Coordinates of C-alpha atoms in Angstrom, one line a residue:
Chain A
X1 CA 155.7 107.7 62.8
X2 CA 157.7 108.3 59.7
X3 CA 160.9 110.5 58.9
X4 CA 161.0 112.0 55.9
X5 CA 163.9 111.0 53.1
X6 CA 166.8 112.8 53.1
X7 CA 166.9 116.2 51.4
X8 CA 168.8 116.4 48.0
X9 CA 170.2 119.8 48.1
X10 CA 168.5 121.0 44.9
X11 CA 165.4 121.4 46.9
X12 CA 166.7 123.9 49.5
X13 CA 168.5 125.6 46.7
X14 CA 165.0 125.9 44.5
X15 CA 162.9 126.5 48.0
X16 CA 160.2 128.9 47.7
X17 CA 160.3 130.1 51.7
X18 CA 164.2 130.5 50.8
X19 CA 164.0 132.9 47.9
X20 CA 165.0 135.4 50.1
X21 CA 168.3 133.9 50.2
X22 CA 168.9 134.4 46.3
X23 CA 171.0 131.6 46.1
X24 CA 173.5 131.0 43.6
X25 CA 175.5 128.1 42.7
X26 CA 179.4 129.2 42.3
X27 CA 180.4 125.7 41.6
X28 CA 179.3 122.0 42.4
X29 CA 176.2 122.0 40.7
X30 CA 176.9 118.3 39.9
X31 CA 175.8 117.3 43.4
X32 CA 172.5 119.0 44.2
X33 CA 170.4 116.1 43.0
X34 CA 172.8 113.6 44.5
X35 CA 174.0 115.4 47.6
X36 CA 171.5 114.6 50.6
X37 CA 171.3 116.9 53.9
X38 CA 170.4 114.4 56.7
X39 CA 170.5 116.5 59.4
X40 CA 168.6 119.6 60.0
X41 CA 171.1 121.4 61.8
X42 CA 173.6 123.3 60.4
X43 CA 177.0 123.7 61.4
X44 CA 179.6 126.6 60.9
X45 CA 182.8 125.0 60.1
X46 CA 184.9 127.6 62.1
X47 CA 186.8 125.1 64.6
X48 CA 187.3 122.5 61.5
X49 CA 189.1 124.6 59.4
X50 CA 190.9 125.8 62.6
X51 CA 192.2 122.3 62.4
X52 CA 190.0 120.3 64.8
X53 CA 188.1 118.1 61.7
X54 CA 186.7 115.2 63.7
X55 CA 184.1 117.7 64.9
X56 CA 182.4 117.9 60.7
X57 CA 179.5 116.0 60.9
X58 CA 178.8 114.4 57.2
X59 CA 175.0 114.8 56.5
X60 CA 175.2 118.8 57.9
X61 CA 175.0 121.7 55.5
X62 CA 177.9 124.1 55.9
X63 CA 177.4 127.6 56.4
X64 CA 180.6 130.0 56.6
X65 CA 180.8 134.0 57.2
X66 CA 182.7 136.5 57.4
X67 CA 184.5 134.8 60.7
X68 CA 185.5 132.1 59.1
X69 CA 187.2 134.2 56.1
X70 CA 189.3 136.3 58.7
X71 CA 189.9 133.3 60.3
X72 CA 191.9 131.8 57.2
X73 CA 192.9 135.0 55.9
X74 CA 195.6 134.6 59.1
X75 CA 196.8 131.3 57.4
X76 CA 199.4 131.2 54.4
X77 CA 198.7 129.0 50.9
X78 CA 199.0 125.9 50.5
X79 CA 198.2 125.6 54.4
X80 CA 194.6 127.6 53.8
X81 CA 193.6 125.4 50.7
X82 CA 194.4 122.3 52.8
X83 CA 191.8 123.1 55.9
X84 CA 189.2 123.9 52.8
X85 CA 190.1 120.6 51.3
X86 CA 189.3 119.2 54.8
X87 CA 185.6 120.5 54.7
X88 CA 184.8 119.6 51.1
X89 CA 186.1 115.9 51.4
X90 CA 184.4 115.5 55.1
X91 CA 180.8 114.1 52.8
X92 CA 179.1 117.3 53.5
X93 CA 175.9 118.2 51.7
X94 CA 176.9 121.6 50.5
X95 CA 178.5 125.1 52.1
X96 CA 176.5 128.1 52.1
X97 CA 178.9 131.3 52.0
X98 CA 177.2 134.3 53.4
X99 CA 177.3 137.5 53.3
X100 CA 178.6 137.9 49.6
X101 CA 182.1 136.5 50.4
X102 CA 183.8 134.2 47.4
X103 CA 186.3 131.9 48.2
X104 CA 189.4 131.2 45.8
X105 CA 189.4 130.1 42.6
X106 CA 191.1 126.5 43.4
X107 CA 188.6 126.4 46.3
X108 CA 185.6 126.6 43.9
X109 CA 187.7 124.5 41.6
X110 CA 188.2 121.4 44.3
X111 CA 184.1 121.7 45.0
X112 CA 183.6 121.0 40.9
X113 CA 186.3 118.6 40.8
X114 CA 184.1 116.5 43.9
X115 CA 180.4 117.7 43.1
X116 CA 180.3 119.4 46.1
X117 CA 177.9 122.2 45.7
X118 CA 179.3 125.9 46.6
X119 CA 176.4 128.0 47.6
X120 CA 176.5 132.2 47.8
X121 CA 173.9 134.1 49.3
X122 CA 174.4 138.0 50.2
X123 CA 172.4 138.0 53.4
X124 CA 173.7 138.1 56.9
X125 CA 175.2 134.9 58.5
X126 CA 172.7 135.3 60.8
X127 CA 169.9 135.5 59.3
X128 CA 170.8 132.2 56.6
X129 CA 171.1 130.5 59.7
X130 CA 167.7 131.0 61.3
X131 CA 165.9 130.8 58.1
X132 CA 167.5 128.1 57.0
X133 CA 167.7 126.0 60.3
X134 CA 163.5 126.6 60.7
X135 CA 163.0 125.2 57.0
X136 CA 165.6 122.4 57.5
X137 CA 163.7 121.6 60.9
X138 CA 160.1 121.9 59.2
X139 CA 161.0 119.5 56.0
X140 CA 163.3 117.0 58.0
X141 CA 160.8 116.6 61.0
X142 CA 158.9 113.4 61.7
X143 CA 155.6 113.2 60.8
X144 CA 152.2 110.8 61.5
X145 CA 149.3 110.4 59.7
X146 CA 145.8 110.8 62.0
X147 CA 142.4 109.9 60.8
X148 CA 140.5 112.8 62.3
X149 CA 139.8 116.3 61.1
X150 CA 141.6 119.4 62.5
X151 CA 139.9 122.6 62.6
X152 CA 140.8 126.1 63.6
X153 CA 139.4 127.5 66.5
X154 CA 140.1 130.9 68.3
X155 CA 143.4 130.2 67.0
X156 CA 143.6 127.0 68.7
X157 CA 144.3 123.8 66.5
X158 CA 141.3 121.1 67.4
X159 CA 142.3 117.7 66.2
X160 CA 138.5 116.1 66.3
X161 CA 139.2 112.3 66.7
X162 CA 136.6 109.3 66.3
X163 CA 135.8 106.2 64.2
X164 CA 134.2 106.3 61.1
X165 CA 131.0 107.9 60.6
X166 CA 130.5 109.3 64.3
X167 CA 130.2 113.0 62.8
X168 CA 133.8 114.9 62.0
X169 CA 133.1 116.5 59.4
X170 CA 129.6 116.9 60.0
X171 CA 131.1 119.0 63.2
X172 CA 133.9 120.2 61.1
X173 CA 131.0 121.9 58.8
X174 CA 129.3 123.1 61.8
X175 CA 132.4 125.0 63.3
X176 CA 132.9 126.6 59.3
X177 CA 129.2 127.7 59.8
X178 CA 130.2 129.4 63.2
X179 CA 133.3 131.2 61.6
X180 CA 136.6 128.5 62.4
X181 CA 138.4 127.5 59.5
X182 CA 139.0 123.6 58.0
X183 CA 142.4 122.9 58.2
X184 CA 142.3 119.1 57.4
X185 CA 139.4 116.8 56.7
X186 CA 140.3 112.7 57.0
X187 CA 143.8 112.9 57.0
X188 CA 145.5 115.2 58.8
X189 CA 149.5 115.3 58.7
X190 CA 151.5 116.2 61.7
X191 CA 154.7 117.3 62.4
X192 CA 156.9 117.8 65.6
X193 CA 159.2 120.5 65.6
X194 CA 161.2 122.1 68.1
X195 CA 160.8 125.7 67.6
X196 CA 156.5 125.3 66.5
X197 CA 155.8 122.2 68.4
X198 CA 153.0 120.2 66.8
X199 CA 152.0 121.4 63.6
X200 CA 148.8 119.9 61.3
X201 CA 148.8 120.5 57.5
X202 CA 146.5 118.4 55.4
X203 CA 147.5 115.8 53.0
X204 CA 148.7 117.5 49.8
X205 CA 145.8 116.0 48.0
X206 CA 143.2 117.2 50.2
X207 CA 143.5 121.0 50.9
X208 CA 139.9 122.5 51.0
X209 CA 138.4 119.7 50.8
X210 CA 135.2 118.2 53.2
X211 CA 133.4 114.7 52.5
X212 CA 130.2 114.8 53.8
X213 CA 127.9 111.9 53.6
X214 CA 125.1 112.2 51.9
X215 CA 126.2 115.4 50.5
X216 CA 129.1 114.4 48.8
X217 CA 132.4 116.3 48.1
X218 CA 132.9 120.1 49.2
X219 CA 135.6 122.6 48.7
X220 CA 135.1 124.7 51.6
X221 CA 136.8 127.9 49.9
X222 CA 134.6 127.8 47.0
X223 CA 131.0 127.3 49.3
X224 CA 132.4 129.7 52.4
X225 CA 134.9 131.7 50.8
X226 CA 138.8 132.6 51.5
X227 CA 138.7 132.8 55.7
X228 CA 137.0 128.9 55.7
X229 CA 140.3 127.7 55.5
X230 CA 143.7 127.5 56.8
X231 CA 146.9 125.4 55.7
X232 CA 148.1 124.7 58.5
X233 CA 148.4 125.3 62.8
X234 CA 149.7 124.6 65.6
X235 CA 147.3 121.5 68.0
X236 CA 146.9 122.9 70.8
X237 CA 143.9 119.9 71.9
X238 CA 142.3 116.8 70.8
X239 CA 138.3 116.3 71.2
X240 CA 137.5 112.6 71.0
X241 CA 134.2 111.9 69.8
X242 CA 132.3 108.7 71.3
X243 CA 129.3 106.8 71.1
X244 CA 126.4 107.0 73.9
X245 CA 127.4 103.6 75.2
X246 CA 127.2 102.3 79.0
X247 CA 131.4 102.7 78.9
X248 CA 131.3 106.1 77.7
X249 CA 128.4 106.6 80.3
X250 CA 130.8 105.5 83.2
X251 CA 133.6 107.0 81.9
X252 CA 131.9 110.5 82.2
X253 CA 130.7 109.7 85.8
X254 CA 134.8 109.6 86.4
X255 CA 135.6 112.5 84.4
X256 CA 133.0 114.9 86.1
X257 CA 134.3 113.3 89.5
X258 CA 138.0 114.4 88.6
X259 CA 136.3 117.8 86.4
X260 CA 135.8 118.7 89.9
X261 CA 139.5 118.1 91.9
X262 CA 141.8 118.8 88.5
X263 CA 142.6 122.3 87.9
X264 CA 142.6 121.7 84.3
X265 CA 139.7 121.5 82.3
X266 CA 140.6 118.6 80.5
X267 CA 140.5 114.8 81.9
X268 CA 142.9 113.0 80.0
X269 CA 145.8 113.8 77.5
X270 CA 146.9 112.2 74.1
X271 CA 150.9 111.4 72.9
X272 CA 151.1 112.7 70.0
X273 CA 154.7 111.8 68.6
X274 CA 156.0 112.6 72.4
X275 CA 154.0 115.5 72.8
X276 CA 151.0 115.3 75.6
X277 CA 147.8 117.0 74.3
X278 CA 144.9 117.8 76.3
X279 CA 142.2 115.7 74.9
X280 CA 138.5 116.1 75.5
X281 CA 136.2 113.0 75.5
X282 CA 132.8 113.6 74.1
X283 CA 129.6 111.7 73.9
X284 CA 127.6 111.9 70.5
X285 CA 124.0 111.6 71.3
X286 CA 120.7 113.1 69.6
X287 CA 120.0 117.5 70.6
X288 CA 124.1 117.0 71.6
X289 CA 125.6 119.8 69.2
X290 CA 129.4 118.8 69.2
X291 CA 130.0 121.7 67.4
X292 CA 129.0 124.2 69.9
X293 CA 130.7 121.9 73.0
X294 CA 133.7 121.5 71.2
X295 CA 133.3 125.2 70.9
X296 CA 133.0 125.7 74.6
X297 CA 135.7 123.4 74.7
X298 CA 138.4 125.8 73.3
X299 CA 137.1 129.0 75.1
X300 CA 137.6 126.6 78.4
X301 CA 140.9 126.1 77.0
X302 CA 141.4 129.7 76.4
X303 CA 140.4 131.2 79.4
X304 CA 141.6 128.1 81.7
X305 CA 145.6 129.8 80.3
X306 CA 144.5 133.3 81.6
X307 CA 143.7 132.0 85.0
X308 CA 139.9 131.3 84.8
X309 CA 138.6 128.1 86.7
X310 CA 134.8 127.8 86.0
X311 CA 134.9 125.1 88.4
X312 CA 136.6 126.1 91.0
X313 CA 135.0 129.5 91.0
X314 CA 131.8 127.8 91.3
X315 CA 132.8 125.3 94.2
X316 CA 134.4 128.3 96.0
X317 CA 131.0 130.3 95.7
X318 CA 128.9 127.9 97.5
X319 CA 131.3 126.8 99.9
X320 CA 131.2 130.3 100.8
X321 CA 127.4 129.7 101.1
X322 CA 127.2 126.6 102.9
X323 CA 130.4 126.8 104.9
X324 CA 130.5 123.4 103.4
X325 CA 133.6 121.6 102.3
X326 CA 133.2 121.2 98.4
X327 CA 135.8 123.3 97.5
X328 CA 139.3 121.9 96.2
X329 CA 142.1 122.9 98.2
X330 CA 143.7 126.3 96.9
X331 CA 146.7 125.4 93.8
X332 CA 150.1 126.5 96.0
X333 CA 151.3 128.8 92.9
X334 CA 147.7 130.9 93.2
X335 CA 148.9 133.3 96.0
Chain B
X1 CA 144.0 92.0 63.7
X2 CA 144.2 90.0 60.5
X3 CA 146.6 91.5 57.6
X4 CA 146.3 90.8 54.2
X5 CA 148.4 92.0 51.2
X6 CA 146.3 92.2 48.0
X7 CA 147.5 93.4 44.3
X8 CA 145.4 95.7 42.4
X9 CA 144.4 93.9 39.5
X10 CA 141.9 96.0 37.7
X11 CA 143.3 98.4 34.9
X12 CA 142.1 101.4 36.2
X13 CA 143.7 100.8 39.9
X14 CA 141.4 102.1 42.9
X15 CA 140.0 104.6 40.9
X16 CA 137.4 107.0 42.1
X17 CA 134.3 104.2 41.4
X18 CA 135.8 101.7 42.9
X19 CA 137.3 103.6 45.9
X20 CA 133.5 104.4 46.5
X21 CA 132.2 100.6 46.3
X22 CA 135.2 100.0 48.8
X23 CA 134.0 102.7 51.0
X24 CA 130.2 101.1 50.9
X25 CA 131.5 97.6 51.5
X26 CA 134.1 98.7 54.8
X27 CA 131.1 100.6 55.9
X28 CA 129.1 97.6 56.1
X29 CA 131.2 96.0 59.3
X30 CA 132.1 97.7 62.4
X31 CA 135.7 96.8 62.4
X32 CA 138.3 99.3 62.2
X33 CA 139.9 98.7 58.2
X34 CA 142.7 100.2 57.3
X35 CA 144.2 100.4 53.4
X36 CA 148.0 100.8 53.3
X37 CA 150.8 101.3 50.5
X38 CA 154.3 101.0 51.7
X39 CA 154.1 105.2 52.7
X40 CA 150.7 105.3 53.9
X41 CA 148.0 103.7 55.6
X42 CA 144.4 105.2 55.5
X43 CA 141.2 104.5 56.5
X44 CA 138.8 102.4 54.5
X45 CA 135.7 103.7 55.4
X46 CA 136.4 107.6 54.0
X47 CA 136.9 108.0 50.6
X48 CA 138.9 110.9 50.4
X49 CA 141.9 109.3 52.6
X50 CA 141.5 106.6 49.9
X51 CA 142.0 108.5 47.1
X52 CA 144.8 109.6 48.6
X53 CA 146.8 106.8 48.2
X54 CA 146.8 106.7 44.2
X55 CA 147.0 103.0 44.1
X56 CA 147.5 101.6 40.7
X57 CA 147.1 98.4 38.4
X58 CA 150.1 96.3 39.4
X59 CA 151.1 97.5 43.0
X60 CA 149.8 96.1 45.8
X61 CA 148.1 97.2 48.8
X62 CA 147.7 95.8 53.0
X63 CA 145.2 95.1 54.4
X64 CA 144.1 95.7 58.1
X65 CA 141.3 95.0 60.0
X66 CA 140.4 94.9 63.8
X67 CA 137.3 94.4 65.8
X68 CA 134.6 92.0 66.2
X69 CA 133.5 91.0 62.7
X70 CA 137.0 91.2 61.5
X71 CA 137.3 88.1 59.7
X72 CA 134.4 88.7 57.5
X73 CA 135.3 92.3 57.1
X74 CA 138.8 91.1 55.2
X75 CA 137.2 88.4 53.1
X76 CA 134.7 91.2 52.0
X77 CA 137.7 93.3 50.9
X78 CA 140.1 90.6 49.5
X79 CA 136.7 89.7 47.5
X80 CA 136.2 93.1 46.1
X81 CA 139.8 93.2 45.2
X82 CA 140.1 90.0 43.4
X83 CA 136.9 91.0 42.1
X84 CA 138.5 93.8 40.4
X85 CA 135.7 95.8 42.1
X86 CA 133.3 94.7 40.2
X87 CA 134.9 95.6 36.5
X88 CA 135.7 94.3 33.2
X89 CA 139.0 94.7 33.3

């Protein structure tokens, strides 16, 4: 697992996703190279300029509105330059001012005077701080690298796991024959964040790209067109590919035991940076197609969140036959 | 697991060629080997992870194999390293 360096303001500041902002740089503009934001959260300042300062956390970008204005507007000079003072000197990254609102003159002055940049956006308090908290959270979160290849499916991010040369990307062609889109071929980058989970983008070097052997190099955008690709989404399961060896032969006898008491369709899961991920174990063997199982593997997936239990639908049918006792007992939450 | 460290000697660094001839040669064992700069660590049997890592003359790279023929899986690669894959210079 790796966390990304420290962000030098200059990059929030020049952020495509952020141009929406229209940032502009009042004063400061000494520190946006050297000036790091640690922490993806932001902070609003409001109880430290009401005096209580311990609570600034260095490392946290700033963002005031129009609260914080009224709030000091209540205070007499040299009293309000003072609680300002406070918040530049605390080894904050920068302060975003929302809403259109300047500061003073000597407040704009004292952020030059310490390379502290002073940022001014006209949107909404609001909405500066969910945009910016999402791409703060999105550059700033860990990451790992997997050797795998994740594909789209239904919708469904399918990390395809497996040593070298079992037959990813061989599968990962097959699945852009049936319609899914490559997201990541050999590398595939993930990230943990709170509000989107686990996300999988490829390595910056490899977008499009699919090494086949024996084939070579492909760009799947230029051979399949625009929808055979995807930047990114969310994993929602793993699908291990195996050999046909007598351990993956006795581990399927288990799995098909427990495929048959587990109310889930898959048999194991996989911690992914403290995430658990259903994970799928499949055999590769001659007239197996992985790429229709794994298929199968997402609709089961799919249909397993709307309530549908092949297997327990099947148990229940000939119990009802054979007044036997195959079936699993009922899940309690079923009604 | 053995680890190695190993500089890239060879002008070109691991270059597309001679990513490819160490792509044939960790191919050849069935040990997991794993190619690593200080960021990044990718598997030595796919080119494209690889070519990834950009390595150039001068820097150096780790190392990493695990499995049954391990041993002779990192003598192989130090060899083609040292060898400077196999180039003139």
């Amino acid at each position: 697992m790796k966390y990304p360096a420290p962000m030098p303001v200059r990059r929030l500041i020049r952020a495509g996703e952020l141009a929406g902002l229209d940032f502009e740089v009042l004063a400061g503009e000494a520190g946006i190279e050297s000036r790091e934001i640690k922490n993806p959260r932001i902070q609003k300042p409001g109880l430290a300029l009401a005096g209580f300062a311990p609570y600034i956390k260095g490392g946290r970008l700033q963002i005031v509105g129009a609260s914080e204005y009224a709030y000091l507007e209540t205070l007499e000079e040299p009293e309000r330059f003072q609680r300002w003072k406070g918040l530049i000197d605390a080894g904050i990254p920068a302060i975003i001012s929302a809403k259109g609102i300047r500061p003073t003159e000597a407040v704009l002055r004292h952020c030059e005077d310490r390379g502290v940049p002073f940022i001014l956006t006209r949107c909404a308090t609001s909405v500066v701080i969910s945009t910016v908290s999402l791409f703060l959270e999105r550059e700033l979160a860990p990451t790992v690298q997997i050797h795998g290849v994740l594909m789209d499916v239904f919708s469904m991010g399918t990390l395809i796991v497996g040593d070298a040369g079992i037959g990813k990307s061989e599968c990962a062609l097959e699945l852009v024959i049936r319609g899914h889109r490559l997201v990541a071929d050999d590398i595939v980058v993930v990230r943990h964040t709170h509000g989107e989970g686990l996300v999988g983008v490829p390595h910056r070097h490899l977008e499009n790209f699919l090494e086949l052997r024996g084939v070579g190099i492909i760009d799947v955008q230029k051979h399949f067109g625009m929808t055979a690709s995807s930047p990114s989404v969310r994993i929602s399961l793993v699908v291990q590919l195996v050999k046909l060896s007598e351990a993956a032969r006795l581990k399927e006898k288990e799995w098909r035991e427990q495929l048959m008491t587990s109310p889930q369709p898959w048999t194991e899961t996989r911690d992914i940076l403290g995430t658990k991920v259903p994970q799928f174990t499949m055999a590769v063997a001659p007239g197996r197609d992985v790429a229709v199982m794994v298929e199968t593997a997402v609709r089961k997936c799919l249909l397993a969140a709307r309530g549908v239990d092949d297997e327990r639908a099947f148990l229940e049918r000939v119990n009802r036959r054979a007044g036997g006792t195959g079936a699993r007992p009922k899940e309690p939450d079923d009604g | 697991m053995r680890k190695e460290t190993v500089p890239i000697i060879n002008k070109l660094g691991l270059h597309a060629r001679a990513a490819a001839k160490v792509v044939h040669a960790a191919n050849q064992y069935d040990s997991e080997i794993f190619i690593g700069t200080d960021d990044e660590e990718v598997n030595a049997k796919s080119i494209l992870g690889l070519l990834t890592l950009a390595a150039t003359q001068g820097t150096s790279v780790q190392i990493r194999t695990d499995g049954q023929d391990e041993e002779e899986a990192m003598s192989a690669m130090v060899a083609l390293f040292k060898n400077r894959f196999g180039e003139d210079e």
